[in-house]
Amino acid sequence: KDSLQAQLINMGVIPTLVKLLGIHCQNAALTEMCLVAFGNLAELESSKEQFASTNIAEETFISSQVLVILLTYPLDAIKLQLVEAGLVECLLEIVQQKVDSDKEDDIAELKTASDLMVLLLLGDESMQKLFEGGKGNVFQRVLSWIPSNNHQLQLAGALAIANFARNDGNCIHMVDNGIVEKLMDLLDRHVEDGNVTVQHAALSALRNLAIPVVNKAKMLSAGVTEAVLKFLKSEMPPVQFKLLGTLRMLIDAQAEAAEQLGKNVKLVERLVEWCEAKDHAGVMGESNRLLSALIRHSKSKDVIKTIVQSGGIKHLVTMATSEHVIMQNEALVALALIAALELGTAEKDLESAKLVQILHRLLADERSAPEIKYNSMVLICALMGSESLHKEVQDLAFLDVVSKLRSHENKSVAQQASLTEQRLTVDS
């Protein structure tokens, strides 16, 4: 089949299909057949070049459903070509004409045009071309959608900003030019009405903007955490997920902000509740990661006490058994800080969560990553300060497991094994 597809492509079948689409875009059955054919051909490498060399937008007048399907192809070339052929100006014109109409057809067209605009921005090249260093006419027009009174435009505007915010340069430029205030105003208008799509889009944009290090302090002092915390009471998982991600990005290496949030009992209690959201793995994972981040970035006794009092310890221990190494690691580092700073406070919870048994399992398991073994041993040493946990360590034959690791191929692991062995021997 592959060779047949390749032959068809060499014979120039793509431009023909594009022409057919243009002539018969009102004929749904034929349109669908063309699109299925595109779908099959687009899987082949060589067809990507043909797509790129066919000037789709000029040869045809494409119906919106065709465009949606073309634009959702992961081929950047198509998106760039449509941008270069002037599709954007055409879409902005439609938005301008229909924005104040309340006719059903006009509302539908406005939605299609603004959705397509967002799809065009999914291509890296087309997105950068339209950003034009933040000076671009298109970028400015999209910005003006955010404060509009039309919910569909607010949504498209926020999603467009989230798409423009896919690299540090764009993020820094937008934050320096006041985008954060616009997004916070937009969120403010939707705290009560529960418009989940707009909330989710605005939070997505803020989360992306918070990734560059230089933006974090600026966004914190602009009051983003307060704006985001207004959605703590939301019962919608997509909103919860983005809220957690935004806070986690904002406090990365920001000790003061992490401490402030980590002492916020309402927030910590909600996190502990969401750590049990079994039906929503994303929310559950993000809650765990934020709990750990509050400790790792604040290194604060008060934050640890708040998390212990809210019942968060057991979740951090469970997180150490996650299938994702990055999450395991974040949990172990947070637990080591707890053991170093507030072992007495957390002791009972660490015991009932069976931390020592879990660490034994992680060290004995050959599949555990080197950093997991390293951090597990650091944690074992830190737990020795508690009488009851110390006894648990002695009862499980830790020395056997640890001395085997002295010959581990990873230097740091081998070194930490020697130190841990000494500690275990001295204390036994």
Coordinates of C-alpha atoms in Angstrom, one line a residue, residues 105-351:
D105 CA -25.6 32.1 11.4
D106 CA -23.4 35.1 12.2
I107 CA -22.6 33.8 15.7
A108 CA -21.7 30.4 14.2
E109 CA -19.4 32.1 11.6
L110 CA -17.8 34.2 14.3
K111 CA -17.1 31.1 16.3
T112 CA -15.6 29.2 13.3
A113 CA -13.4 32.2 12.3
S114 CA -12.0 32.8 15.8
D115 CA -11.5 29.0 16.3
L116 CA -9.6 28.8 13.1
M117 CA -7.4 31.7 14.1
V118 CA -6.4 29.8 17.3
L119 CA -5.7 26.7 15.2
L120 CA -3.4 28.6 12.9
L121 CA -1.3 29.5 16.0
L122 CA -0.7 25.9 16.8
G123 CA 2.0 25.8 14.1
D124 CA 5.3 27.2 15.5
E125 CA 6.3 29.0 12.4
S126 CA 2.9 30.5 11.7
M127 CA 2.6 31.5 15.3
Q128 CA 6.0 33.3 15.3
K129 CA 5.2 35.0 12.0
L130 CA 2.0 36.4 13.3
F131 CA 3.6 37.5 16.6
E132 CA 6.0 39.7 14.8
G133 CA 7.9 40.6 18.0
G134 CA 4.6 41.5 19.6
K135 CA 4.2 44.4 17.2
G136 CA 2.1 42.4 14.7
N137 CA -1.3 43.7 13.6
V138 CA -2.7 40.2 14.1
F139 CA -1.3 39.9 17.7
Q140 CA -2.8 43.4 18.5
R141 CA -6.2 42.5 17.1
V142 CA -6.3 39.2 19.1
L143 CA -5.3 41.2 22.2
S144 CA -8.3 43.4 21.7
W145 CA -10.6 40.3 21.9
I146 CA -9.7 39.7 25.6
P147 CA -11.5 42.8 27.0
S148 CA -14.4 42.4 24.6
N149 CA -17.9 41.6 25.9
N150 CA -18.2 38.6 23.5
H151 CA -17.5 35.3 25.4
Q152 CA -16.4 33.5 22.2
L153 CA -13.9 36.2 21.5
Q154 CA -12.7 36.3 25.0
L155 CA -12.1 32.5 24.8
A156 CA -10.3 32.7 21.5
G157 CA -8.2 35.6 22.7
A158 CA -7.1 33.8 25.8
L159 CA -6.3 30.6 23.9
A160 CA -4.4 32.6 21.3
I161 CA -2.3 34.2 24.0
A162 CA -1.6 30.7 25.5
N163 CA -0.4 29.7 22.0
F164 CA 1.7 32.8 21.5
A165 CA 3.2 32.0 25.0
R166 CA 5.1 28.9 23.7
N167 CA 8.6 30.3 23.9
D168 CA 10.4 32.4 26.5
G169 CA 11.0 35.4 24.3
N170 CA 7.3 35.9 23.5
C171 CA 6.3 35.3 27.2
I172 CA 8.7 37.9 28.5
H173 CA 7.6 40.5 25.9
M174 CA 3.9 39.9 26.7
V175 CA 4.4 40.1 30.5
D176 CA 6.4 43.4 30.1
N177 CA 3.6 44.8 28.0
G178 CA 0.7 44.3 30.4
I179 CA -0.9 41.0 29.3
V180 CA -1.1 39.7 32.8
E181 CA -3.5 42.6 33.9
K182 CA -5.7 41.9 30.9
L183 CA -5.9 38.2 31.7
M184 CA -6.6 38.9 35.4
D185 CA -9.4 41.3 34.5
L186 CA -10.9 38.6 32.3
L187 CA -10.7 36.0 35.1
D188 CA -12.3 38.5 37.4
R189 CA -15.3 38.8 35.1
H190 CA -15.8 35.0 35.2
V191 CA -15.3 34.1 38.9
E192 CA -19.0 33.9 39.6
D193 CA -20.6 32.8 36.3
G194 CA -18.7 29.5 36.0
N195 CA -17.8 29.9 32.4
V196 CA -15.4 27.0 32.5
T197 CA -14.0 27.3 29.0
V198 CA -12.9 31.0 29.5
Q199 CA -11.6 30.3 33.0
H200 CA -9.6 27.3 31.7
A201 CA -8.2 29.3 28.7
A202 CA -7.1 32.3 30.8
L203 CA -5.4 30.1 33.4
S204 CA -3.7 28.2 30.6
A205 CA -2.3 31.4 29.3
L206 CA -1.1 32.5 32.8
R207 CA 0.5 29.1 33.4
N208 CA 2.5 29.4 30.1
L209 CA 3.5 33.0 30.8
A210 CA 4.9 31.9 34.3
I211 CA 7.4 29.5 32.8
P212 CA 10.4 31.9 32.2
V213 CA 12.2 32.7 35.4
V214 CA 12.2 36.4 34.9
N215 CA 8.4 36.5 34.7
K216 CA 7.7 34.8 38.0
A217 CA 8.5 37.7 40.4
K218 CA 6.7 40.2 38.1
M219 CA 3.6 38.0 38.0
L220 CA 3.7 37.5 41.7
S221 CA 3.9 41.2 42.4
A222 CA 1.1 41.8 39.9
G223 CA -1.2 39.7 42.2
V224 CA -1.6 36.6 40.0
T225 CA -1.7 34.2 43.0
E226 CA -4.6 36.0 44.5
A227 CA -6.5 36.1 41.2
V228 CA -5.9 32.4 40.7
L229 CA -6.9 31.4 44.3
K230 CA -10.4 32.8 43.7
F231 CA -11.0 29.6 41.7
L232 CA -10.1 27.2 44.5
K233 CA -13.8 26.5 45.1
S234 CA -14.2 25.4 41.4
E235 CA -15.6 21.9 41.0
M236 CA -14.5 21.6 37.4
P237 CA -11.4 19.4 37.0
P238 CA -10.0 21.3 33.9
V239 CA -10.0 24.5 35.9
Q240 CA -8.6 22.8 39.0
F241 CA -5.8 21.3 36.8
K242 CA -4.7 24.7 35.3
L243 CA -5.0 26.5 38.6
L244 CA -2.6 24.0 40.2
G245 CA -0.2 24.2 37.3
T246 CA -0.2 28.0 37.4
L247 CA 0.6 28.1 41.1
R248 CA 3.3 25.4 40.7
M249 CA 5.0 27.4 37.9
L250 CA 4.8 30.6 39.9
I251 CA 6.5 29.4 43.1
D252 CA 9.4 27.6 41.3
A253 CA 12.5 28.8 43.2
Q254 CA 10.4 31.7 44.8
A255 CA 10.8 31.0 48.5
E256 CA 8.7 33.8 49.8
A257 CA 5.7 33.0 47.6
A258 CA 6.0 29.3 48.4
E259 CA 6.0 30.0 52.1
Q260 CA 3.0 32.3 51.8
L261 CA 1.0 29.8 49.9
G262 CA 2.2 26.9 52.0
K263 CA 0.8 28.6 55.2
N264 CA -2.5 29.2 53.5
V265 CA -4.6 26.5 55.3
K266 CA -7.6 26.8 52.9
L267 CA -5.3 26.0 49.9
V268 CA -3.4 23.2 51.6
E269 CA -6.7 21.5 52.7
R270 CA -8.0 21.8 49.2
L271 CA -4.8 20.2 47.9
V272 CA -5.1 17.3 50.3
E273 CA -8.7 16.8 49.2
W274 CA -7.7 16.8 45.5
C275 CA -4.8 14.4 46.2
E276 CA -7.7 11.9 46.6
A277 CA -9.4 12.7 43.3
K278 CA -9.1 9.2 42.0
D279 CA -11.3 9.9 38.9
H280 CA -9.0 12.8 37.8
A281 CA -5.4 11.6 37.5
G282 CA -4.3 15.0 36.2
V283 CA -5.7 16.9 39.2
M284 CA -4.4 14.3 41.6
G285 CA -0.9 14.4 40.1
E286 CA -0.7 18.2 40.1
S287 CA -2.0 18.5 43.7
N288 CA 0.7 16.1 44.9
R289 CA 3.4 18.0 42.9
L290 CA 2.2 21.4 44.3
L291 CA 2.3 20.0 47.9
S292 CA 5.8 18.8 47.4
A293 CA 6.8 22.1 45.7
L294 CA 5.5 24.2 48.6
I295 CA 8.0 22.4 50.9
R296 CA 10.9 22.2 48.4
H297 CA 10.8 25.9 47.5
S298 CA 10.0 27.3 51.0
K299 CA 12.1 25.0 53.1
S300 CA 9.9 26.3 55.9
K301 CA 8.9 24.7 59.2
D302 CA 5.6 26.5 59.2
V303 CA 4.7 25.2 55.8
I304 CA 5.6 21.6 56.9
K305 CA 3.4 22.0 60.1
T306 CA 0.5 23.2 58.0
I307 CA 0.8 20.3 55.6
V308 CA 1.1 17.8 58.6
Q309 CA -2.0 19.3 60.3
S310 CA -4.0 19.1 57.0
G311 CA -3.1 15.4 56.6
G312 CA -0.8 15.9 53.6
I313 CA 2.0 13.6 54.7
K314 CA 0.5 10.3 53.5
H315 CA 0.0 11.7 50.0
L316 CA 3.7 12.7 49.8
V317 CA 4.7 9.1 50.9
T318 CA 2.3 7.6 48.2
M319 CA 3.8 10.0 45.7
A320 CA 7.2 8.4 46.3
T321 CA 5.8 5.2 44.7
S322 CA 4.5 7.0 41.6
E323 CA 5.3 5.5 38.2
H324 CA 6.8 8.8 37.1
V325 CA 10.4 9.2 38.3
I326 CA 10.2 13.0 38.3
M327 CA 7.3 12.8 40.8
Q328 CA 9.0 10.1 42.9
N329 CA 12.0 12.4 43.2
E330 CA 10.0 15.5 44.1
A331 CA 8.3 13.5 46.8
L332 CA 11.6 12.1 48.3
V333 CA 13.2 15.5 48.3
A334 CA 10.2 17.0 50.1
L335 CA 10.2 14.1 52.6
A336 CA 13.9 14.6 53.3
L337 CA 13.2 18.3 54.1
I338 CA 10.4 17.3 56.4
A339 CA 12.7 14.8 58.2
A340 CA 15.4 17.4 58.5
L341 CA 13.2 20.3 59.7
E342 CA 10.2 18.8 61.5
L343 CA 10.7 15.1 62.2
G344 CA 9.0 15.2 65.5
T345 CA 5.8 16.8 64.1
A346 CA 5.6 14.4 61.1
E347 CA 6.8 11.2 62.8
K348 CA 3.5 9.5 63.5
D349 CA 2.2 10.2 60.0
L350 CA 5.4 8.9 58.4
E351 CA 5.0 5.7 60.4

